[in-house]
Structures are given as structure tokens and as C-alpha cells.
Amino acid sequence: MDRRLLEEGLRVIVSSRERTGDLWHAHYGAGAIAAYFWVRENRLSSLAAGSVTAEAKAMLRKHGIDEEPQSARGEMLEREEAEARITEALDRTIGELHWVGHQAIYGALTLKAIRELDGWGTEQDIERMVELIDSFEKTIPGRSWLNTTVKEIRTLQIDDTDEFPRIDGPEQLSRLILDELGAFPAIYQAESHHDLIGHMLTYGHALNILHELGYPALFHKGIPPFLTMIKALRLSREAVGEDGQWTLQSPVDVLPLVPAERSTALPHELEYWLTDRRSRDWNAGHVFKFPFSFYHHTRNGNSFPESWENFRYIIA
């Protein structure tokens, strides 16, 4: 494994706001970190593993940082101190749904990478990470939704009629996620559908990572907003097919929505990586993140043919 994927991925995440003025360039750093751990934690053939790593490195060559690493210009902060500052920032925002959980996704992958490296980053690096997480405070739940609106999501309440299972730890959360994924009768190629379902995988995985790293309080605090997103996604299942009556709130999607493509190969197979991923810009790193999260959930919970089948529509 090439630990430079972790180091360079972290640099991309912490410099995202400074370099681009927004929250989203960090996707590429998160994707590189996900690629590292996905290969490490799954049994891929040597050719498939090499393809994943090669694609992640190519993504970093395009979206990485050319200048001298900030972490090389000062003394590295102790790992425990870095983790403490990042988890304190997560505690401030993880209790609400902000941009479909990206502060949790960025934060959890950063913590996992720092733990793997046994420390990374100067005080300035970690402070920039804290600022990135804090910048999610009071932001919207997400911009694109089917059969609901941002205003409605902000007032959604979880109650007994939702019949959510009791979630005590990562295994229960992963089983819920796989059940929800398999329940979609159709998946549409739209930010308001395909992308949201994919982020159900990564957002839930981020909460599980926090639990596995020894932060169960953050895991439990993050469950209510995560269930709110699932409840909103369930509303999109209520109108499907040609006669479905959709309502759509999105600055990028338009009706009628088209079905998502189906991938004939799965990401653990070399055939999957023989398809051109670069012309689609590695789906902003999600070509690594979605598989990393899905395979994590399948190890935690019983996966059914329906969840594997619908996963093919998330990764094409």
C-alpha cells in the first residue's frame, strides 16, 4: 500500500477551502483515502488492486497539490491532539443534517487516515480541517430532493411509524443501509436520487468509522440526522415509473428523470477498472468512496441480492 495516498489525500482535504473557496474540492482527497483503505480492507486481485491505486494516483496528479506540503513546514501535532481538535469540531455539527453529511464524511476519513499514519499535520493543517468542518454549521441539508423540499426536511421528525430498528452500533446501521438500498424499485440518474443514495452509503459508513475509532458518542449523536436523510429518501420511492407524480427541488436536475445505468462489473473485478473513469473525473472521487462504503456495509450485515443489484446502478 502506498501511504502517499493518505498524506496527499489529507493535504487536499485541509486545503480545499483555501484553494477553491468552497467545500467540495475535498472530495478528491477523501476519494484518495477511500481508495487506500478499500484496497487494504478487501480481497482484490493484484491486478484490480493495482488498477484502483493507479486511478487514485492519476486523480491526485490532476487535483492534488504541487507545492511543498504545509505539514513539511512545521512541527507535526501529536496524533491525540489532532484527533481531539477534529472530534470537537465534529461534535459541534454532527447532530444536524448538513449537506448530506459531508462534514462527517470528511472528518471520519481524515481521522482514519491520521490514525493509520500515527499522526499527521501541523497545527495549521489541523486548524484548517477544523475550519472546514465548522463551515458546515447552519448549512442546508442538501440542495436536490425528490418528493420533498429543504424546508420540509428541516422539520421532519423521526417517530414510531417509521419503524426504524434500534441502532446500537455499526452492525445494525449497516444492515439498515443495505435494506434501504435494496428497497428502491428504481434508481434514477440524478443528484436528487442516485447521488443521495450513494451518500447514504458514505454518510452511514462515516458514522461507523467514528465508532470503530473509539468515538461512540459521535456515532450516536449522528444517527438522528442520518435517519432524517433516509426518511427523505423513502419519499422518493413513493412515485416511480411512467405514471409517477414527481416533485423535484434541484438546481441541476430536470424532469423527466432517466434511469441510472447498470454496471455489468463490480469494483472488486478488474473488468470494472477497464472502463474509462478519467473522462468522468472519477466522479469527484466517488468511484472510490461508494465501493469502499458499500463493501464495508456488506461485511457488517447480511447483504441480499437486491442490495448488490441496486449497487450496480450507483457505480456505473
PDB file of C-alpha atoms in Angstrom:
ATOM      1  CA  MET A   1       0.000   0.000   0.000  1.00  0.00           C
ATOM      2  CA  ASP A   2       1.190   3.479  -0.866  1.00  0.00           C
ATOM      3  CA  ARG A   3       0.710   5.686   2.175  1.00  0.00           C
ATOM      4  CA  ARG A   4       1.212   8.748  -0.011  1.00  0.00           C
ATOM      5  CA  LEU A   5      -2.454   8.333  -0.952  1.00  0.00           C
ATOM      6  CA  LEU A   6      -3.245   9.147   2.670  1.00  0.00           C
ATOM      7  CA  GLU A   7      -0.778  12.003   3.004  1.00  0.00           C
ATOM      8  CA  GLU A   8      -1.728  13.673  -0.262  1.00  0.00           C
ATOM      9  CA  GLY A   9      -5.409  12.994   0.331  1.00  0.00           C
ATOM     10  CA  LEU A  10      -5.202  14.777   3.675  1.00  0.00           C
ATOM     11  CA  ARG A  11      -3.435  17.727   2.088  1.00  0.00           C
ATOM     12  CA  VAL A  12      -6.205  18.058  -0.497  1.00  0.00           C
ATOM     13  CA  ILE A  13      -8.920  17.969   2.166  1.00  0.00           C
ATOM     14  CA  VAL A  14      -7.398  20.536   4.518  1.00  0.00           C
ATOM     15  CA  SER A  15      -6.536  22.943   1.681  1.00  0.00           C
ATOM     16  CA  SER A  16      -9.919  22.705  -0.053  1.00  0.00           C
ATOM     17  CA  ARG A  17     -11.490  25.955   1.162  1.00  0.00           C
ATOM     18  CA  GLU A  18      -8.248  27.917   0.879  1.00  0.00           C
ATOM     19  CA  ARG A  19      -7.597  26.800  -2.716  1.00  0.00           C
ATOM     20  CA  THR A  20     -11.118  26.807  -4.158  1.00  0.00           C
ATOM     21  CA  GLY A  21     -13.294  28.858  -1.809  1.00  0.00           C
ATOM     22  CA  ASP A  22     -15.806  26.042  -1.351  1.00  0.00           C
ATOM     23  CA  LEU A  23     -16.293  22.726   0.429  1.00  0.00           C
ATOM     24  CA  TRP A  24     -16.174  20.366  -2.491  1.00  0.00           C
ATOM     25  CA  HIS A  25     -12.606  20.028  -3.739  1.00  0.00           C
ATOM     26  CA  ALA A  26     -12.078  17.975  -0.581  1.00  0.00           C
ATOM     27  CA  HIS A  27     -13.963  15.194  -2.378  1.00  0.00           C
ATOM     28  CA  TYR A  28     -10.782  14.255  -4.222  1.00  0.00           C
ATOM     29  CA  GLY A  29      -8.753  13.914  -1.054  1.00  0.00           C
ATOM     30  CA  ALA A  30     -11.479  11.847   0.557  1.00  0.00           C
ATOM     31  CA  GLY A  31     -11.546   9.674  -2.566  1.00  0.00           C
ATOM     32  CA  ALA A  32      -7.805   9.004  -2.355  1.00  0.00           C
ATOM     33  CA  ILE A  33      -8.080   7.997   1.297  1.00  0.00           C
ATOM     34  CA  ALA A  34     -11.044   5.753   0.490  1.00  0.00           C
ATOM     35  CA  ALA A  35      -9.051   4.094  -2.321  1.00  0.00           C
ATOM     36  CA  TYR A  36      -6.206   3.263   0.084  1.00  0.00           C
ATOM     37  CA  PHE A  37      -8.429   1.684   2.688  1.00  0.00           C
ATOM     38  CA  TRP A  38     -10.721  -0.044   0.202  1.00  0.00           C
ATOM     39  CA  VAL A  39      -7.771  -1.929  -1.265  1.00  0.00           C
ATOM     40  CA  ARG A  40      -6.328  -2.667   2.157  1.00  0.00           C
ATOM     41  CA  GLU A  41      -9.550  -3.946   3.703  1.00  0.00           C
ATOM     42  CA  ASN A  42     -10.845  -6.064   0.806  1.00  0.00           C
ATOM     43  CA  ARG A  43      -9.585  -9.093  -1.031  1.00  0.00           C
ATOM     44  CA  LEU A  44      -8.953  -7.786  -4.520  1.00  0.00           C
ATOM     45  CA  SER A  45      -6.869  -9.481  -7.155  1.00  0.00           C
ATOM     46  CA  SER A  46      -3.434  -7.941  -7.591  1.00  0.00           C
ATOM     47  CA  LEU A  47      -4.466  -6.528 -10.980  1.00  0.00           C
ATOM     48  CA  ALA A  48      -7.660  -4.969  -9.614  1.00  0.00           C
ATOM     49  CA  ALA A  49      -5.830  -3.546  -6.578  1.00  0.00           C
ATOM     50  CA  GLY A  50      -3.145  -2.101  -8.824  1.00  0.00           C
ATOM     51  CA  SER A  51      -5.797  -0.507 -11.037  1.00  0.00           C
ATOM     52  CA  VAL A  52      -7.520   1.130  -8.062  1.00  0.00           C
ATOM     53  CA  THR A  53      -4.226   2.558  -6.819  1.00  0.00           C
ATOM     54  CA  ALA A  54      -3.193   3.745 -10.286  1.00  0.00           C
ATOM     55  CA  GLU A  55      -6.519   5.530 -10.792  1.00  0.00           C
ATOM     56  CA  ALA A  56      -6.305   7.191  -7.369  1.00  0.00           C
ATOM     57  CA  LYS A  57      -2.787   8.428  -8.133  1.00  0.00           C
ATOM     58  CA  ALA A  58      -3.934   9.768 -11.503  1.00  0.00           C
ATOM     59  CA  MET A  59      -6.759  11.631  -9.754  1.00  0.00           C
ATOM     60  CA  LEU A  60      -4.294  13.197  -7.333  1.00  0.00           C
ATOM     61  CA  ARG A  61      -1.985  14.227 -10.176  1.00  0.00           C
ATOM     62  CA  LYS A  62      -4.893  16.203 -11.613  1.00  0.00           C
ATOM     63  CA  HIS A  63      -6.445  17.510  -8.402  1.00  0.00           C
ATOM     64  CA  GLY A  64      -3.627  17.355  -5.875  1.00  0.00           C
ATOM     65  CA  ILE A  65      -1.216  19.987  -4.626  1.00  0.00           C
ATOM     66  CA  ASP A  66       2.052  20.760  -6.389  1.00  0.00           C
ATOM     67  CA  GLU A  67       3.666  22.979  -3.793  1.00  0.00           C
ATOM     68  CA  GLU A  68       5.618  21.837  -0.765  1.00  0.00           C
ATOM     69  CA  PRO A  69       3.321  20.200   1.806  1.00  0.00           C
ATOM     70  CA  GLN A  70       2.257  22.529   4.579  1.00  0.00           C
ATOM     71  CA  SER A  71       2.981  19.709   7.021  1.00  0.00           C
ATOM     72  CA  ALA A  72       6.644  19.813   5.979  1.00  0.00           C
ATOM     73  CA  ARG A  73       6.993  23.427   7.119  1.00  0.00           C
ATOM     74  CA  GLY A  74       6.386  22.961  10.801  1.00  0.00           C
ATOM     75  CA  GLU A  75       6.331  20.523  13.679  1.00  0.00           C
ATOM     76  CA  MET A  76       3.734  17.777  13.455  1.00  0.00           C
ATOM     77  CA  LEU A  77       0.975  17.976  16.027  1.00  0.00           C
ATOM     78  CA  GLU A  78       0.647  14.959  18.319  1.00  0.00           C
ATOM     79  CA  ARG A  79      -1.878  12.472  16.968  1.00  0.00           C
ATOM     80  CA  GLU A  80      -4.010  12.564  20.104  1.00  0.00           C
ATOM     81  CA  GLU A  81      -4.186  16.364  19.996  1.00  0.00           C
ATOM     82  CA  ALA A  82      -5.070  16.365  16.284  1.00  0.00           C
ATOM     83  CA  GLU A  83      -7.850  13.853  16.865  1.00  0.00           C
ATOM     84  CA  ALA A  84      -9.182  15.792  19.842  1.00  0.00           C
ATOM     85  CA  ARG A  85      -9.484  19.020  17.856  1.00  0.00           C
ATOM     86  CA  ILE A  86     -11.181  17.330  14.910  1.00  0.00           C
ATOM     87  CA  THR A  87     -13.650  15.388  17.061  1.00  0.00           C
ATOM     88  CA  GLU A  88     -14.534  18.545  18.988  1.00  0.00           C
ATOM     89  CA  ALA A  89     -15.391  20.200  15.675  1.00  0.00           C
ATOM     90  CA  LEU A  90     -17.476  17.207  14.615  1.00  0.00           C
ATOM     91  CA  ASP A  91     -19.356  17.328  17.892  1.00  0.00           C
ATOM     92  CA  ARG A  92     -20.468  20.861  17.038  1.00  0.00           C
ATOM     93  CA  THR A  93     -22.086  19.895  13.714  1.00  0.00           C
ATOM     94  CA  ILE A  94     -22.767  16.153  13.618  1.00  0.00           C
ATOM     95  CA  GLY A  95     -26.113  16.435  15.393  1.00  0.00           C
ATOM     96  CA  GLU A  96     -27.817  18.018  12.374  1.00  0.00           C
ATOM     97  CA  LEU A  97     -28.138  17.165   8.691  1.00  0.00           C
ATOM     98  CA  HIS A  98     -25.784  19.413   6.705  1.00  0.00           C
ATOM     99  CA  TRP A  99     -25.060  18.801   3.020  1.00  0.00           C
ATOM    100  CA  VAL A 100     -25.999  15.104   3.326  1.00  0.00           C
ATOM    101  CA  GLY A 101     -23.368  14.506   5.973  1.00  0.00           C
ATOM    102  CA  HIS A 102     -20.207  15.661   4.239  1.00  0.00           C
ATOM    103  CA  GLN A 103     -18.722  17.106   7.410  1.00  0.00           C
ATOM    104  CA  ALA A 104     -18.971  13.625   8.948  1.00  0.00           C
ATOM    105  CA  ILE A 105     -17.570  12.002   5.794  1.00  0.00           C
ATOM    106  CA  TYR A 106     -14.572  14.346   5.559  1.00  0.00           C
ATOM    107  CA  GLY A 107     -13.964  14.222   9.302  1.00  0.00           C
ATOM    108  CA  ALA A 108     -14.155  10.439   9.669  1.00  0.00           C
ATOM    109  CA  LEU A 109     -11.872   9.731   6.709  1.00  0.00           C
ATOM    110  CA  THR A 110      -9.389  12.310   7.972  1.00  0.00           C
ATOM    111  CA  LEU A 111      -9.338  10.721  11.424  1.00  0.00           C
ATOM    112  CA  LYS A 112      -8.937   7.237   9.944  1.00  0.00           C
ATOM    113  CA  ALA A 113      -6.003   8.394   7.820  1.00  0.00           C
ATOM    114  CA  ILE A 114      -4.311  10.206  10.714  1.00  0.00           C
ATOM    115  CA  ARG A 115      -4.723   7.123  12.895  1.00  0.00           C
ATOM    116  CA  GLU A 116      -3.199   4.936  10.160  1.00  0.00           C
ATOM    117  CA  LEU A 117      -0.232   7.303   9.815  1.00  0.00           C
ATOM    118  CA  ASP A 118       0.094   7.599  13.612  1.00  0.00           C
ATOM    119  CA  GLY A 119      -0.067  11.353  13.290  1.00  0.00           C
ATOM    120  CA  TRP A 120      -0.099  13.876  10.507  1.00  0.00           C
ATOM    121  CA  GLY A 121      -0.181  17.623  10.038  1.00  0.00           C
ATOM    122  CA  THR A 122       0.998  20.791  11.682  1.00  0.00           C
ATOM    123  CA  GLU A 123      -1.167  22.844  13.995  1.00  0.00           C
ATOM    124  CA  GLN A 124      -2.106  24.968  10.977  1.00  0.00           C
ATOM    125  CA  ASP A 125      -3.131  21.884   8.981  1.00  0.00           C
ATOM    126  CA  ILE A 126      -5.416  20.654  11.751  1.00  0.00           C
ATOM    127  CA  GLU A 127      -6.841  24.124  12.282  1.00  0.00           C
ATOM    128  CA  ARG A 128      -7.763  24.284   8.599  1.00  0.00           C
ATOM    129  CA  MET A 129      -9.513  20.929   8.976  1.00  0.00           C
ATOM    130  CA  VAL A 130     -11.435  22.252  11.967  1.00  0.00           C
ATOM    131  CA  GLU A 131     -12.444  25.321   9.955  1.00  0.00           C
ATOM    132  CA  LEU A 132     -13.637  23.087   7.113  1.00  0.00           C
ATOM    133  CA  ILE A 133     -15.872  21.102   9.468  1.00  0.00           C
ATOM    134  CA  ASP A 134     -17.136  24.228  11.239  1.00  0.00           C
ATOM    135  CA  SER A 135     -18.066  25.784   7.890  1.00  0.00           C
ATOM    136  CA  PHE A 136     -20.929  23.271   7.620  1.00  0.00           C
ATOM    137  CA  GLU A 137     -22.704  24.811  10.591  1.00  0.00           C
ATOM    138  CA  LYS A 138     -26.158  26.161   9.645  1.00  0.00           C
ATOM    139  CA  THR A 139     -25.842  24.988   6.031  1.00  0.00           C
ATOM    140  CA  ILE A 140     -28.729  23.303   4.209  1.00  0.00           C
ATOM    141  CA  PRO A 141     -29.429  19.530   4.407  1.00  0.00           C
ATOM    142  CA  GLY A 142     -28.636  19.251   0.696  1.00  0.00           C
ATOM    143  CA  ARG A 143     -29.744  21.000  -2.456  1.00  0.00           C
ATOM    144  CA  SER A 144     -31.538  18.332  -4.537  1.00  0.00           C
ATOM    145  CA  TRP A 145     -34.533  16.294  -3.373  1.00  0.00           C
ATOM    146  CA  LEU A 146     -37.376  14.239  -4.847  1.00  0.00           C
ATOM    147  CA  ASN A 147     -40.873  14.484  -3.370  1.00  0.00           C
ATOM    148  CA  THR A 148     -39.741  16.764  -0.572  1.00  0.00           C
ATOM    149  CA  THR A 149     -38.045  20.118  -0.033  1.00  0.00           C
ATOM    150  CA  VAL A 150     -35.261  21.528   2.104  1.00  0.00           C
ATOM    151  CA  LYS A 151     -37.847  23.312   4.232  1.00  0.00           C
ATOM    152  CA  GLU A 152     -39.774  20.087   4.837  1.00  0.00           C
ATOM    153  CA  ILE A 153     -36.633  18.122   5.657  1.00  0.00           C
ATOM    154  CA  ARG A 154     -35.682  20.646   8.317  1.00  0.00           C
ATOM    155  CA  THR A 155     -38.923  19.869  10.142  1.00  0.00           C
ATOM    156  CA  LEU A 156     -39.017  16.088   9.563  1.00  0.00           C
ATOM    157  CA  GLN A 157     -39.386  14.152  12.788  1.00  0.00           C
ATOM    158  CA  ILE A 158     -38.445  10.517  13.330  1.00  0.00           C
ATOM    159  CA  ASP A 159     -41.248   8.602  15.062  1.00  0.00           C
ATOM    160  CA  ASP A 160     -42.513   5.070  15.633  1.00  0.00           C
ATOM    161  CA  THR A 161     -44.372   4.991  12.318  1.00  0.00           C
ATOM    162  CA  ASP A 162     -41.000   4.999  10.524  1.00  0.00           C
ATOM    163  CA  GLU A 163     -40.285   1.571  12.035  1.00  0.00           C
ATOM    164  CA  PHE A 164     -36.551   2.137  12.154  1.00  0.00           C
ATOM    165  CA  PRO A 165     -34.704  -0.620  14.022  1.00  0.00           C
ATOM    166  CA  ARG A 166     -32.809   0.048  17.204  1.00  0.00           C
ATOM    167  CA  ILE A 167     -29.265   1.031  16.311  1.00  0.00           C
ATOM    168  CA  ASP A 168     -26.695   0.277  18.984  1.00  0.00           C
ATOM    169  CA  GLY A 169     -23.626   0.019  16.780  1.00  0.00           C
ATOM    170  CA  PRO A 170     -22.187  -0.266  13.279  1.00  0.00           C
ATOM    171  CA  GLU A 171     -23.651  -3.704  12.514  1.00  0.00           C
ATOM    172  CA  GLN A 172     -27.237  -2.529  12.974  1.00  0.00           C
ATOM    173  CA  LEU A 173     -26.611   0.624  10.975  1.00  0.00           C
ATOM    174  CA  SER A 174     -25.051  -1.296   8.084  1.00  0.00           C
ATOM    175  CA  ARG A 175     -27.963  -3.741   7.973  1.00  0.00           C
ATOM    176  CA  LEU A 176     -30.428  -0.854   7.823  1.00  0.00           C
ATOM    177  CA  ILE A 177     -28.473   0.784   4.994  1.00  0.00           C
ATOM    178  CA  LEU A 178     -28.351  -2.425   2.942  1.00  0.00           C
ATOM    179  CA  ASP A 179     -32.087  -2.960   3.467  1.00  0.00           C
ATOM    180  CA  GLU A 180     -32.834   0.603   2.355  1.00  0.00           C
ATOM    181  CA  LEU A 181     -30.584   0.297  -0.710  1.00  0.00           C
ATOM    182  CA  GLY A 182     -32.273  -2.910  -1.794  1.00  0.00           C
ATOM    183  CA  ALA A 183     -35.768  -1.451  -1.364  1.00  0.00           C
ATOM    184  CA  PHE A 184     -35.554   1.037  -4.237  1.00  0.00           C
ATOM    185  CA  PRO A 185     -37.682  -0.246  -7.139  1.00  0.00           C
ATOM    186  CA  ALA A 186     -35.814   2.093  -9.495  1.00  0.00           C
ATOM    187  CA  ILE A 187     -32.768   4.358  -9.276  1.00  0.00           C
ATOM    188  CA  TYR A 188     -32.606   7.495 -11.379  1.00  0.00           C
ATOM    189  CA  GLN A 189     -29.523   9.256 -12.701  1.00  0.00           C
ATOM    190  CA  ALA A 190     -29.893  12.469 -10.765  1.00  0.00           C
ATOM    191  CA  GLU A 191     -28.215  14.289  -7.928  1.00  0.00           C
ATOM    192  CA  SER A 192     -31.537  14.086  -6.120  1.00  0.00           C
ATOM    193  CA  HIS A 193     -31.611  10.280  -6.351  1.00  0.00           C
ATOM    194  CA  HIS A 194     -28.512   8.359  -7.499  1.00  0.00           C
ATOM    195  CA  ASP A 195     -26.121  10.672  -5.660  1.00  0.00           C
ATOM    196  CA  LEU A 196     -28.212  10.817  -2.488  1.00  0.00           C
ATOM    197  CA  ILE A 197     -28.441   7.029  -2.328  1.00  0.00           C
ATOM    198  CA  GLY A 198     -24.673   6.837  -2.771  1.00  0.00           C
ATOM    199  CA  HIS A 199     -24.201   9.292   0.067  1.00  0.00           C
ATOM    200  CA  MET A 200     -26.451   7.191   2.256  1.00  0.00           C
ATOM    201  CA  LEU A 201     -23.676   4.597   1.943  1.00  0.00           C
ATOM    202  CA  THR A 202     -20.812   7.004   2.678  1.00  0.00           C
ATOM    203  CA  TYR A 203     -22.560   9.018   5.407  1.00  0.00           C
ATOM    204  CA  GLY A 204     -23.513   5.875   7.313  1.00  0.00           C
ATOM    205  CA  HIS A 205     -20.013   4.489   6.816  1.00  0.00           C
ATOM    206  CA  ALA A 206     -18.548   7.685   8.267  1.00  0.00           C
ATOM    207  CA  LEU A 207     -20.586   7.211  11.438  1.00  0.00           C
ATOM    208  CA  ASN A 208     -19.382   3.622  11.653  1.00  0.00           C
ATOM    209  CA  ILE A 209     -15.766   4.721  11.241  1.00  0.00           C
ATOM    210  CA  LEU A 210     -16.169   7.115  14.157  1.00  0.00           C
ATOM    211  CA  HIS A 211     -17.497   4.273  16.310  1.00  0.00           C
ATOM    212  CA  GLU A 212     -14.659   1.964  15.259  1.00  0.00           C
ATOM    213  CA  LEU A 213     -12.061   4.635  16.069  1.00  0.00           C
ATOM    214  CA  GLY A 214     -13.383   4.860  19.619  1.00  0.00           C
ATOM    215  CA  TYR A 215     -15.903   7.712  19.364  1.00  0.00           C
ATOM    216  CA  PRO A 216     -19.284   6.060  20.041  1.00  0.00           C
ATOM    217  CA  ALA A 217     -20.783   9.304  21.351  1.00  0.00           C
ATOM    218  CA  LEU A 218     -20.272  10.935  17.942  1.00  0.00           C
ATOM    219  CA  PHE A 219     -21.764   7.861  16.277  1.00  0.00           C
ATOM    220  CA  HIS A 220     -24.937   8.049  18.361  1.00  0.00           C
ATOM    221  CA  LYS A 221     -25.228  11.832  18.036  1.00  0.00           C
ATOM    222  CA  GLY A 222     -25.047  11.454  14.255  1.00  0.00           C
ATOM    223  CA  ILE A 223     -27.796   8.818  13.970  1.00  0.00           C
ATOM    224  CA  PRO A 224     -30.887  11.107  14.138  1.00  0.00           C
ATOM    225  CA  PRO A 225     -29.870  13.373  11.210  1.00  0.00           C
ATOM    226  CA  PHE A 226     -28.813  10.302   9.237  1.00  0.00           C
ATOM    227  CA  LEU A 227     -32.246   8.737   9.750  1.00  0.00           C
ATOM    228  CA  THR A 228     -33.790  12.021   8.617  1.00  0.00           C
ATOM    229  CA  MET A 229     -32.000  11.636   5.295  1.00  0.00           C
ATOM    230  CA  ILE A 230     -33.203   8.047   4.953  1.00  0.00           C
ATOM    231  CA  LYS A 231     -36.753   9.178   5.689  1.00  0.00           C
ATOM    232  CA  ALA A 232     -36.445  11.804   2.956  1.00  0.00           C
ATOM    233  CA  LEU A 233     -35.084   9.185   0.533  1.00  0.00           C
ATOM    234  CA  ARG A 234     -38.030   6.912   1.303  1.00  0.00           C
ATOM    235  CA  LEU A 235     -40.327   9.634  -0.015  1.00  0.00           C
ATOM    236  CA  SER A 236     -38.653   9.255  -3.406  1.00  0.00           C
ATOM    237  CA  ARG A 237     -39.795   5.614  -3.545  1.00  0.00           C
ATOM    238  CA  GLU A 238     -43.452   6.605  -3.423  1.00  0.00           C
ATOM    239  CA  ALA A 239     -43.707   7.649  -7.066  1.00  0.00           C
ATOM    240  CA  VAL A 240     -41.841   5.605  -9.633  1.00  0.00           C
ATOM    241  CA  GLY A 241     -42.427   4.522 -13.199  1.00  0.00           C
ATOM    242  CA  GLU A 242     -44.084   6.290 -16.103  1.00  0.00           C
ATOM    243  CA  ASP A 243     -47.174   7.294 -14.113  1.00  0.00           C
ATOM    244  CA  GLY A 244     -45.285   8.528 -11.095  1.00  0.00           C
ATOM    245  CA  GLN A 245     -46.082  12.010  -9.852  1.00  0.00           C
ATOM    246  CA  TRP A 246     -42.756  13.570  -9.008  1.00  0.00           C
ATOM    247  CA  THR A 247     -41.988  16.812  -7.291  1.00  0.00           C
ATOM    248  CA  LEU A 248     -38.416  17.972  -7.727  1.00  0.00           C
ATOM    249  CA  GLN A 249     -36.314  20.561  -5.942  1.00  0.00           C
ATOM    250  CA  SER A 250     -32.915  20.877  -7.577  1.00  0.00           C
ATOM    251  CA  PRO A 251     -30.750  23.466  -9.322  1.00  0.00           C
ATOM    252  CA  VAL A 252     -29.210  20.765 -11.544  1.00  0.00           C
ATOM    253  CA  ASP A 253     -31.800  18.009 -12.149  1.00  0.00           C
ATOM    254  CA  VAL A 254     -34.714  18.302 -14.568  1.00  0.00           C
ATOM    255  CA  LEU A 255     -37.789  16.200 -15.212  1.00  0.00           C
ATOM    256  CA  PRO A 256     -38.279  13.666 -16.610  1.00  0.00           C
ATOM    257  CA  LEU A 257     -35.547  11.780 -14.791  1.00  0.00           C
ATOM    258  CA  VAL A 258     -33.851   8.934 -16.642  1.00  0.00           C
ATOM    259  CA  PRO A 259     -32.943   5.556 -15.129  1.00  0.00           C
ATOM    260  CA  ALA A 260     -29.362   5.173 -13.951  1.00  0.00           C
ATOM    261  CA  GLU A 261     -27.021   2.953 -15.937  1.00  0.00           C
ATOM    262  CA  ARG A 262     -26.295  -0.540 -14.651  1.00  0.00           C
ATOM    263  CA  SER A 263     -22.684  -1.637 -14.198  1.00  0.00           C
ATOM    264  CA  THR A 264     -22.082  -5.142 -15.532  1.00  0.00           C
ATOM    265  CA  ALA A 265     -18.940  -5.461 -13.402  1.00  0.00           C
ATOM    266  CA  LEU A 266     -18.391  -4.885  -9.702  1.00  0.00           C
ATOM    267  CA  PRO A 267     -15.499  -2.807  -8.338  1.00  0.00           C
ATOM    268  CA  HIS A 268     -13.598  -5.800  -6.937  1.00  0.00           C
ATOM    269  CA  GLU A 269     -13.338  -7.127 -10.508  1.00  0.00           C
ATOM    270  CA  LEU A 270     -10.634  -5.976 -12.916  1.00  0.00           C
ATOM    271  CA  GLU A 271     -13.240  -5.537 -15.648  1.00  0.00           C
ATOM    272  CA  TYR A 272     -14.746  -2.632 -13.737  1.00  0.00           C
ATOM    273  CA  TRP A 273     -11.490  -0.668 -13.925  1.00  0.00           C
ATOM    274  CA  LEU A 274     -11.042  -1.277 -17.643  1.00  0.00           C
ATOM    275  CA  THR A 275     -13.851   1.236 -18.209  1.00  0.00           C
ATOM    276  CA  ASP A 276     -12.642   4.819 -18.612  1.00  0.00           C
ATOM    277  CA  ARG A 277     -13.064   6.533 -15.241  1.00  0.00           C
ATOM    278  CA  ARG A 278     -10.888   9.543 -16.016  1.00  0.00           C
ATOM    279  CA  SER A 279     -13.144  11.166 -18.603  1.00  0.00           C
ATOM    280  CA  ARG A 280     -15.817  11.356 -15.883  1.00  0.00           C
ATOM    281  CA  ASP A 281     -13.291  12.857 -13.466  1.00  0.00           C
ATOM    282  CA  TRP A 282     -13.533   9.776 -11.237  1.00  0.00           C
ATOM    283  CA  ASN A 283     -16.997  11.015 -10.301  1.00  0.00           C
ATOM    284  CA  ALA A 284     -15.295  13.527  -7.980  1.00  0.00           C
ATOM    285  CA  GLY A 285     -13.697  10.680  -6.033  1.00  0.00           C
ATOM    286  CA  HIS A 286     -16.932   8.765  -5.527  1.00  0.00           C
ATOM    287  CA  VAL A 287     -15.696   5.985  -7.806  1.00  0.00           C
ATOM    288  CA  PHE A 288     -13.574   5.029  -4.777  1.00  0.00           C
ATOM    289  CA  LYS A 289     -15.804   6.196  -1.935  1.00  0.00           C
ATOM    290  CA  PHE A 290     -19.013   4.398  -2.915  1.00  0.00           C
ATOM    291  CA  PRO A 291     -17.326   0.959  -3.204  1.00  0.00           C
ATOM    292  CA  PHE A 292     -15.320   1.484  -0.003  1.00  0.00           C
ATOM    293  CA  SER A 293     -18.520   2.181   1.923  1.00  0.00           C
ATOM    294  CA  PHE A 294     -20.712  -0.471   0.308  1.00  0.00           C
ATOM    295  CA  TYR A 295     -18.229  -3.286   0.873  1.00  0.00           C
ATOM    296  CA  HIS A 296     -17.830  -2.149   4.474  1.00  0.00           C
ATOM    297  CA  HIS A 297     -21.585  -2.473   4.997  1.00  0.00           C
ATOM    298  CA  THR A 298     -21.696  -5.914   3.384  1.00  0.00           C
ATOM    299  CA  ARG A 299     -19.067  -7.154   5.835  1.00  0.00           C
ATOM    300  CA  ASN A 300     -21.062  -5.773   8.752  1.00  0.00           C
ATOM    301  CA  GLY A 301     -24.523  -7.000   7.788  1.00  0.00           C
ATOM    302  CA  ASN A 302     -26.263  -9.648   5.738  1.00  0.00           C
ATOM    303  CA  SER A 303     -26.342  -8.405   2.158  1.00  0.00           C
ATOM    304  CA  PHE A 304     -29.130  -9.562  -0.116  1.00  0.00           C
ATOM    305  CA  PRO A 305     -29.216  -9.862  -3.921  1.00  0.00           C
ATOM    306  CA  GLU A 306     -31.392  -6.742  -4.084  1.00  0.00           C
ATOM    307  CA  SER A 307     -28.754  -4.572  -2.404  1.00  0.00           C
ATOM    308  CA  TRP A 308     -25.989  -5.900  -4.680  1.00  0.00           C
ATOM    309  CA  GLU A 309     -28.171  -5.370  -7.740  1.00  0.00           C
ATOM    310  CA  ASN A 310     -29.062  -1.798  -6.830  1.00  0.00           C
ATOM    311  CA  PHE A 311     -25.430  -1.061  -6.002  1.00  0.00           C
ATOM    312  CA  ARG A 312     -24.633  -1.667  -9.677  1.00  0.00           C
ATOM    313  CA  TYR A 313     -26.785   1.383 -10.524  1.00  0.00           C
ATOM    314  CA  ILE A 314     -24.813   3.560  -8.099  1.00  0.00           C
ATOM    315  CA  ILE A 315     -21.366   2.782  -9.536  1.00  0.00           C
ATOM    316  CA  ALA A 316     -21.844   2.658 -13.324  1.00  0.00           C
TER     317      ALA A 316
END
